[in-house]
mmCIF file of C-alpha atoms in Angstrom:
data_model
loop_
_atom_site.group_PDB
_atom_site.id
_atom_site.type_symbol
_atom_site.label_atom_id
_atom_site.label_comp_id
_atom_site.label_asym_id
_atom_site.label_seq_id
_atom_site.Cartn_x
_atom_site.Cartn_y
_atom_site.Cartn_z
ATOM 1 C CA MET A 1 42.115 138.010 40.432
ATOM 2 C CA GLY A 2 45.127 138.348 42.695
ATOM 3 C CA VAL A 3 48.350 140.305 42.890
ATOM 4 C CA PHE A 4 51.698 140.079 44.629
ATOM 5 C CA TYR A 5 54.153 142.944 44.921
ATOM 6 C CA ASN A 6 57.287 142.929 47.051
ATOM 7 C CA ASN A 7 59.322 145.715 48.672
ATOM 8 C CA ALA A 8 56.635 148.411 48.456
ATOM 9 C CA ILE A 9 57.403 151.625 50.330
ATOM 10 C CA CYS A 10 54.509 152.416 52.643
ATOM 11 C CA ASP A 11 53.372 154.005 55.899
ATOM 12 C CA ILE A 12 51.754 151.771 58.505
ATOM 13 C CA TYR A 13 49.103 152.735 61.016
ATOM 14 C CA ILE A 14 47.483 150.516 63.658
ATOM 15 C CA GLY A 15 44.862 151.736 66.113
ATOM 16 C CA LYS A 16 41.735 153.861 66.357
ATOM 17 C CA SER A 17 40.957 156.643 63.868
ATOM 18 C CA ALA A 18 42.814 154.714 61.181
ATOM 19 C CA GLY A 19 40.686 156.490 58.588
ATOM 20 C CA ALA A 20 41.549 160.075 59.581
ATOM 21 C CA LYS A 21 44.332 160.481 57.022
ATOM 22 C CA LEU A 22 42.354 158.419 54.500
ATOM 23 C CA MET A 23 39.350 160.752 54.712
ATOM 24 C CA GLN A 24 41.638 163.770 54.403
ATOM 25 C CA ASP A 25 43.153 162.378 51.199
ATOM 26 C CA ILE A 26 39.736 161.419 49.800
ATOM 27 C CA ARG A 27 38.312 164.898 50.459
ATOM 28 C CA ASN A 28 41.370 166.478 48.828
ATOM 29 C CA ALA A 29 41.085 164.330 45.685
ATOM 30 C CA LYS A 30 41.605 166.291 42.473
ATOM 31 C CA ARG A 31 40.656 163.744 39.793
ATOM 32 C CA ASN A 32 39.351 160.387 40.952
ATOM 33 C CA VAL A 33 38.649 158.066 43.875
ATOM 34 C CA LYS A 34 38.336 154.284 43.683
ATOM 35 C CA ILE A 35 36.977 152.345 46.662
ATOM 36 C CA VAL A 36 36.571 148.646 47.440
ATOM 37 C CA SER A 37 34.682 148.097 50.676
ATOM 38 C CA PRO A 38 32.140 145.360 51.426
ATOM 39 C CA TYR A 39 30.390 147.570 53.993
ATOM 40 C CA LEU A 40 29.336 151.212 53.684
ATOM 41 C CA SER A 41 27.798 153.796 55.991
ATOM 42 C CA PRO A 42 25.187 156.255 54.682
ATOM 43 C CA PHE A 43 27.051 159.426 55.664
ATOM 44 C CA LEU A 44 30.195 158.209 53.884
ATOM 45 C CA ILE A 45 28.161 157.467 50.753
ATOM 46 C CA LYS A 46 27.145 161.121 50.984
ATOM 47 C CA GLU A 47 30.849 162.010 50.915
ATOM 48 C CA LEU A 48 31.120 160.213 47.557
ATOM 49 C CA ILE A 49 28.031 161.968 46.224
ATOM 50 C CA ASP A 50 29.566 165.316 47.221
ATOM 51 C CA LEU A 51 32.836 164.402 45.495
ATOM 52 C CA HIS A 52 30.909 163.452 42.351
ATOM 53 C CA SER A 53 29.124 166.818 42.422
ATOM 54 C CA ARG A 54 32.576 168.472 42.404
ATOM 55 C CA GLY A 55 33.507 166.615 39.226
ATOM 56 C CA ILE A 56 35.628 163.915 40.879
ATOM 57 C CA ASN A 57 35.355 160.556 39.095
ATOM 58 C CA ILE A 58 34.190 157.887 41.517
ATOM 59 C CA ARG A 59 34.338 154.123 41.155
ATOM 60 C CA LEU A 60 32.923 151.972 43.927
ATOM 61 C CA ILE A 61 32.914 148.221 44.589
ATOM 62 C CA THR A 62 30.831 146.945 47.497
ATOM 63 C CA SER A 63 28.487 144.140 48.563
ATOM 64 C CA ASP A 64 24.809 143.891 49.390
ATOM 65 C CA GLU A 65 25.786 143.890 53.068
ATOM 66 C CA ILE A 66 25.548 147.705 52.954
ATOM 67 C CA GLU A 67 24.419 149.271 56.247
ATOM 68 C CA ASP A 68 22.212 151.605 54.219
ATOM 69 C CA PHE A 69 19.808 148.779 53.396
ATOM 70 C CA TYR A 70 18.804 148.553 57.037
ATOM 71 C CA GLY A 71 18.857 152.159 58.258
ATOM 72 C CA TYR A 72 16.781 155.269 57.666
ATOM 73 C CA ASP A 73 19.280 157.491 55.853
ATOM 74 C CA LYS A 74 18.975 156.003 52.360
ATOM 75 C CA ASN A 75 21.950 157.629 50.621
ATOM 76 C CA ILE A 76 22.674 154.456 48.640
ATOM 77 C CA HIS A 77 19.332 155.042 46.919
ATOM 78 C CA LYS A 78 20.663 158.363 45.654
ATOM 79 C CA LEU A 79 23.225 156.455 43.607
ATOM 80 C CA ILE A 80 20.449 155.103 41.366
ATOM 81 C CA ILE A 81 18.586 157.581 39.170
ATOM 82 C CA GLN A 82 15.117 156.823 37.838
ATOM 83 C CA HIS A 83 14.108 157.865 34.312
ATOM 84 C CA LYS A 84 10.411 157.869 33.449
ATOM 85 C CA HIS A 85 9.522 157.285 29.791
ATOM 86 C CA VAL A 86 6.139 158.125 28.260
ATOM 87 C CA ASP A 87 4.391 155.950 25.659
ATOM 88 C CA GLU A 88 2.676 158.744 23.740
ATOM 89 C CA LYS A 89 0.280 156.420 21.905
ATOM 90 C CA ALA A 90 -0.778 154.761 25.156
ATOM 91 C CA LYS A 91 -1.154 158.188 26.769
ATOM 92 C CA GLU A 92 -3.416 159.326 23.930
ATOM 93 C CA THR A 93 -5.539 156.172 24.324
ATOM 94 C CA ARG A 94 -5.671 156.599 28.119
ATOM 95 C CA ASP A 95 -6.684 160.264 27.836
ATOM 96 C CA SER A 96 -9.502 159.353 25.405
ATOM 97 C CA LEU A 97 -10.733 156.671 27.798
ATOM 98 C CA VAL A 98 -10.623 159.095 30.729
ATOM 99 C CA SER A 99 -12.647 161.580 28.705
ATOM 100 C CA LEU A 100 -15.191 158.861 27.799
ATOM 101 C CA SER A 101 -15.423 157.789 31.436
ATOM 102 C CA GLY A 102 -16.151 161.362 32.474
ATOM 103 C CA THR A 103 -18.791 161.757 29.770
ATOM 104 C CA LEU A 104 -20.540 158.536 30.834
ATOM 105 C CA LEU A 105 -20.495 159.579 34.490
ATOM 106 C CA PHE A 106 -21.926 162.996 33.621
ATOM 107 C CA ALA A 107 -24.619 161.357 31.463
ATOM 108 C CA MET A 108 -25.557 158.900 34.218
ATOM 109 C CA ILE A 109 -25.889 161.652 36.813
ATOM 110 C CA GLY A 110 -27.727 163.946 34.410
ATOM 111 C CA LEU A 111 -30.195 161.260 33.357
ATOM 112 C CA GLY A 112 -30.824 160.308 36.984
ATOM 113 C CA VAL A 113 -31.453 163.944 37.920
ATOM 114 C CA VAL A 114 -34.018 164.204 35.088
ATOM 115 C CA LEU A 115 -35.778 160.866 35.662
ATOM 116 C CA ILE A 116 -36.393 161.153 39.419
ATOM 117 C CA PRO A 117 -38.422 164.427 39.212
ATOM 118 C CA LEU A 118 -40.333 163.131 36.181
ATOM 119 C CA ILE A 119 -41.382 159.983 38.055
ATOM 120 C CA TYR A 120 -42.606 161.891 41.101
ATOM 121 C CA LEU A 121 -44.026 164.995 39.425
ATOM 122 C CA LEU A 122 -45.899 163.128 36.683
ATOM 123 C CA ASN A 123 -46.562 160.094 38.866
ATOM 124 C CA ASN A 124 -45.563 157.968 35.901
ATOM 125 C CA PHE A 125 -43.332 155.056 36.761
ATOM 126 C CA LYS A 126 -42.709 154.257 33.085
ATOM 127 C CA PHE A 127 -39.840 156.720 33.321
ATOM 128 C CA ALA A 128 -38.163 154.229 35.688
ATOM 129 C CA TYR A 129 -37.200 152.215 32.628
ATOM 130 C CA GLY A 130 -34.660 154.971 32.044
ATOM 131 C CA PHE A 131 -32.668 153.518 34.927
ATOM 132 C CA ILE A 132 -32.009 150.480 32.738
ATOM 133 C CA LEU A 133 -30.080 152.800 30.446
ATOM 134 C CA ILE A 134 -28.228 154.195 33.479
ATOM 135 C CA ALA A 135 -27.330 150.635 34.523
ATOM 136 C CA LEU A 136 -26.036 149.876 31.029
ATOM 137 C CA MET A 137 -23.939 153.054 31.091
ATOM 138 C CA PHE A 138 -22.632 152.023 34.524
ATOM 139 C CA PHE A 139 -21.362 148.685 33.218
ATOM 140 C CA VAL A 140 -19.871 150.327 30.120
ATOM 141 C CA ARG A 141 -18.111 152.923 32.292
ATOM 142 C CA ASP A 142 -16.863 150.186 34.651
ATOM 143 C CA SER A 143 -15.307 148.419 31.657
ATOM 144 C CA VAL A 144 -13.725 151.709 30.518
ATOM 145 C CA VAL A 145 -12.273 152.366 33.996
ATOM 146 C CA LYS A 146 -10.729 148.876 34.083
ATOM 147 C CA LYS A 147 -9.182 149.481 30.673
ATOM 148 C CA ILE A 148 -7.750 152.784 31.920
ATOM 149 C CA LYS A 149 -6.076 150.934 34.809
ATOM 150 C CA ARG A 150 -4.640 148.332 32.426
ATOM 151 C CA THR A 151 -3.224 150.940 30.036
ATOM 152 C CA LYS A 152 0.482 151.429 30.823
ATOM 153 C CA VAL A 153 1.558 154.938 29.896
ATOM 154 C CA TYR A 154 4.923 154.993 31.662
ATOM 155 C CA HIS A 155 7.886 152.660 31.829
ATOM 156 C CA TYR A 156 11.065 153.174 33.787
ATOM 157 C CA THR A 157 14.788 152.713 33.386
ATOM 158 C CA TYR A 158 17.582 153.299 35.870
ATOM 159 C CA LYS A 159 21.165 154.424 35.703
ATOM 160 C CA GLN A 160 23.979 154.832 38.196
ATOM 161 C CA LEU A 161 25.022 158.248 39.477
ATOM 162 C CA PHE A 162 28.609 157.069 39.023
ATOM 163 C CA PRO A 163 30.036 153.616 38.160
ATOM 164 C CA PHE A 164 29.662 151.125 40.986
ATOM 165 C CA LYS A 165 29.285 147.398 41.496
ATOM 166 C CA VAL A 166 27.234 145.750 44.230
ATOM 167 C CA PHE A 167 28.223 142.099 44.414
ATOM 168 C CA VAL A 168 25.811 139.605 45.932
ATOM 169 C CA SER A 169 27.123 138.229 49.209
ATOM 170 C CA PRO A 170 27.333 134.451 49.703
ATOM 171 C CA ASN A 171 25.392 135.155 52.922
ATOM 172 C CA SER A 172 22.350 135.946 50.761
ATOM 173 C CA GLY A 173 21.997 132.237 50.026
ATOM 174 C CA ASN A 174 23.141 132.603 46.417
ATOM 175 C CA SER A 175 24.541 129.165 45.595
ATOM 176 C CA PHE A 176 26.392 130.473 42.521
ATOM 177 C CA ASN A 177 28.572 132.873 44.458
ATOM 178 C CA LYS A 178 31.106 131.500 46.934
ATOM 179 C CA THR A 179 33.502 134.468 46.847
ATOM 180 C CA PHE A 180 32.983 137.486 49.085
ATOM 181 C CA ILE A 181 34.879 140.638 48.140
ATOM 182 C CA HIS A 182 36.199 141.355 51.623
ATOM 183 C CA SER A 183 39.081 143.632 50.536
ATOM 184 C CA LYS A 184 39.285 147.241 51.677
ATOM 185 C CA ILE A 185 41.138 149.283 49.062
ATOM 186 C CA TYR A 186 41.185 153.046 48.512
ATOM 187 C CA ILE A 187 42.932 154.778 45.610
ATOM 188 C CA ILE A 188 43.111 158.561 45.316
ATOM 189 C CA ASP A 189 44.036 160.278 42.036
ATOM 190 C CA ASP A 190 45.829 157.069 40.970
ATOM 191 C CA GLU A 191 48.731 158.279 43.130
ATOM 192 C CA ILE A 192 47.906 157.173 46.682
ATOM 193 C CA ALA A 193 46.588 153.798 47.801
ATOM 194 C CA TYR A 194 45.339 152.555 51.155
ATOM 195 C CA MET A 195 44.783 148.943 52.181
ATOM 196 C CA GLY A 196 43.973 147.360 55.504
ATOM 197 C CA SER A 197 41.092 146.258 57.675
ATOM 198 C CA LEU A 198 38.945 149.380 57.780
ATOM 199 C CA ASN A 199 35.639 149.418 55.927
ATOM 200 C CA PHE A 200 34.173 152.619 54.524
ATOM 201 C CA THR A 201 31.989 152.936 57.602
ATOM 202 C CA GLY A 202 31.823 155.312 60.532
ATOM 203 C CA SER A 203 33.064 152.660 62.951
ATOM 204 C CA GLY A 204 35.798 151.628 60.528
ATOM 205 C CA VAL A 205 37.305 155.048 59.928
ATOM 206 C CA LYS A 206 36.841 156.417 63.457
ATOM 207 C CA ASP A 207 36.033 154.005 66.272
ATOM 208 C CA ASN A 208 37.422 150.524 65.635
ATOM 209 C CA HIS A 209 40.967 149.397 66.274
ATOM 210 C CA GLU A 210 42.051 148.914 62.645
ATOM 211 C CA THR A 211 45.168 148.366 60.560
ATOM 212 C CA ARG A 212 46.006 150.190 57.379
ATOM 213 C CA ILE A 213 48.902 150.973 55.099
ATOM 214 C CA ARG A 214 49.284 154.042 52.899
ATOM 215 C CA THR A 215 51.561 154.018 49.876
ATOM 216 C CA SER A 216 52.420 156.413 47.101
ATOM 217 C CA ASP A 217 54.965 154.004 45.621
ATOM 218 C CA PRO A 218 54.143 154.333 41.882
ATOM 219 C CA ASN A 219 54.760 150.680 41.093
ATOM 220 C CA ALA A 220 52.706 149.450 44.037
ATOM 221 C CA VAL A 221 49.855 151.857 43.275
ATOM 222 C CA SER A 222 49.871 150.732 39.653
ATOM 223 C CA LYS A 223 49.530 147.068 40.706
ATOM 224 C CA ILE A 224 46.679 147.917 43.080
ATOM 225 C CA ILE A 225 44.867 149.892 40.366
ATOM 226 C CA GLU A 226 45.072 146.903 38.022
ATOM 227 C CA GLU A 227 43.631 144.593 40.663
ATOM 228 C CA VAL A 228 40.704 146.949 41.319
ATOM 229 C CA LYS A 229 40.088 147.174 37.582
ATOM 230 C CA GLU A 230 40.116 143.369 37.380
ATOM 231 C CA ILE A 231 37.535 143.085 40.167
ATOM 232 C CA PHE A 232 35.343 145.746 38.588
ATOM 233 C CA TYR A 233 35.315 144.399 35.043
ATOM 234 C CA HIS A 234 36.274 140.729 35.152
ATOM 235 C CA SER A 235 35.294 139.240 38.503
ATOM 236 C CA ASN A 236 32.472 137.102 37.028
ATOM 237 C CA LEU A 237 30.720 137.370 40.397
ATOM 238 C CA VAL A 238 26.953 137.709 40.741
ATOM 239 C CA GLU A 239 25.960 141.347 41.115
ATOM 240 C CA ARG A 240 22.793 143.294 41.697
ATOM 241 C CA ASP A 241 21.134 144.390 38.467
ATOM 242 C CA VAL A 242 20.577 148.149 38.563
ATOM 243 C CA GLN A 243 17.283 147.887 36.644
ATOM 244 C CA PHE A 244 15.814 145.350 39.076
ATOM 245 C CA TRP A 245 17.260 147.136 42.088
ATOM 246 C CA GLY A 246 15.862 150.478 40.926
ATOM 247 C CA SER A 247 12.417 148.948 40.525
ATOM 248 C CA GLN A 248 12.612 147.833 44.168
ATOM 249 C CA LEU A 249 13.698 151.239 45.451
ATOM 250 C CA TYR A 250 11.316 153.480 43.516
ATOM 251 C CA GLU A 251 7.581 153.567 42.951
ATOM 252 C CA GLU A 252 6.600 152.937 39.328
ATOM 253 C CA PRO A 253 3.061 154.254 38.622
ATOM 254 C CA ASP A 254 1.730 152.810 35.366
ATOM 255 C CA ASN A 255 -0.357 155.806 34.351
#
């Protein structure tokens, strides 16, 4: 990874609200938006979700230092879609066990209702032996209920709403990853590129004193696109697995 390009034609901005023009260009995108930003804010993730819903192709590279992990507005979670799959054979087995459990419970209650009046009305405690049968049915039903709980009817897979990479930060204590993707790169419609200090966060685009350049120089944009593609596909950095991550974000009832 790495690129050098000389004599690019670009606009330079330094100061607050460095992201005003950037956000305008992103919202006016006609085909695609590519973003590299180690930090993200939830409401800006929502901007990407809205763009995706309009048919704009999104590609995102970020880190697990996302603000969204620590706040209440969990838009990053909306980027991972859960699919629930049914094991029909297991479901059939589970349903049969549930039916058997219900039958045993009904039989236990029914037998108890019959035995108690017989004991007291006939004053014959021999009918109390019937409670041995109830006890046996109780243990059988308990075994059935445990088997129901062990029967997994559903399993889950996850997919991304649009292509994105979440690289594991060296700050996480991962000894295999010493490189932190700290770049901030924005490409709109493969025609406009931004680079600078501003993250895709509220403070970055509005409040902080930031630096950024904007270029529509075709050669420069082409070089930047290639670098983003290299990071996305060939970085060899440790990244969050969407299947594991999804399992942490969503509940996964077994049956």
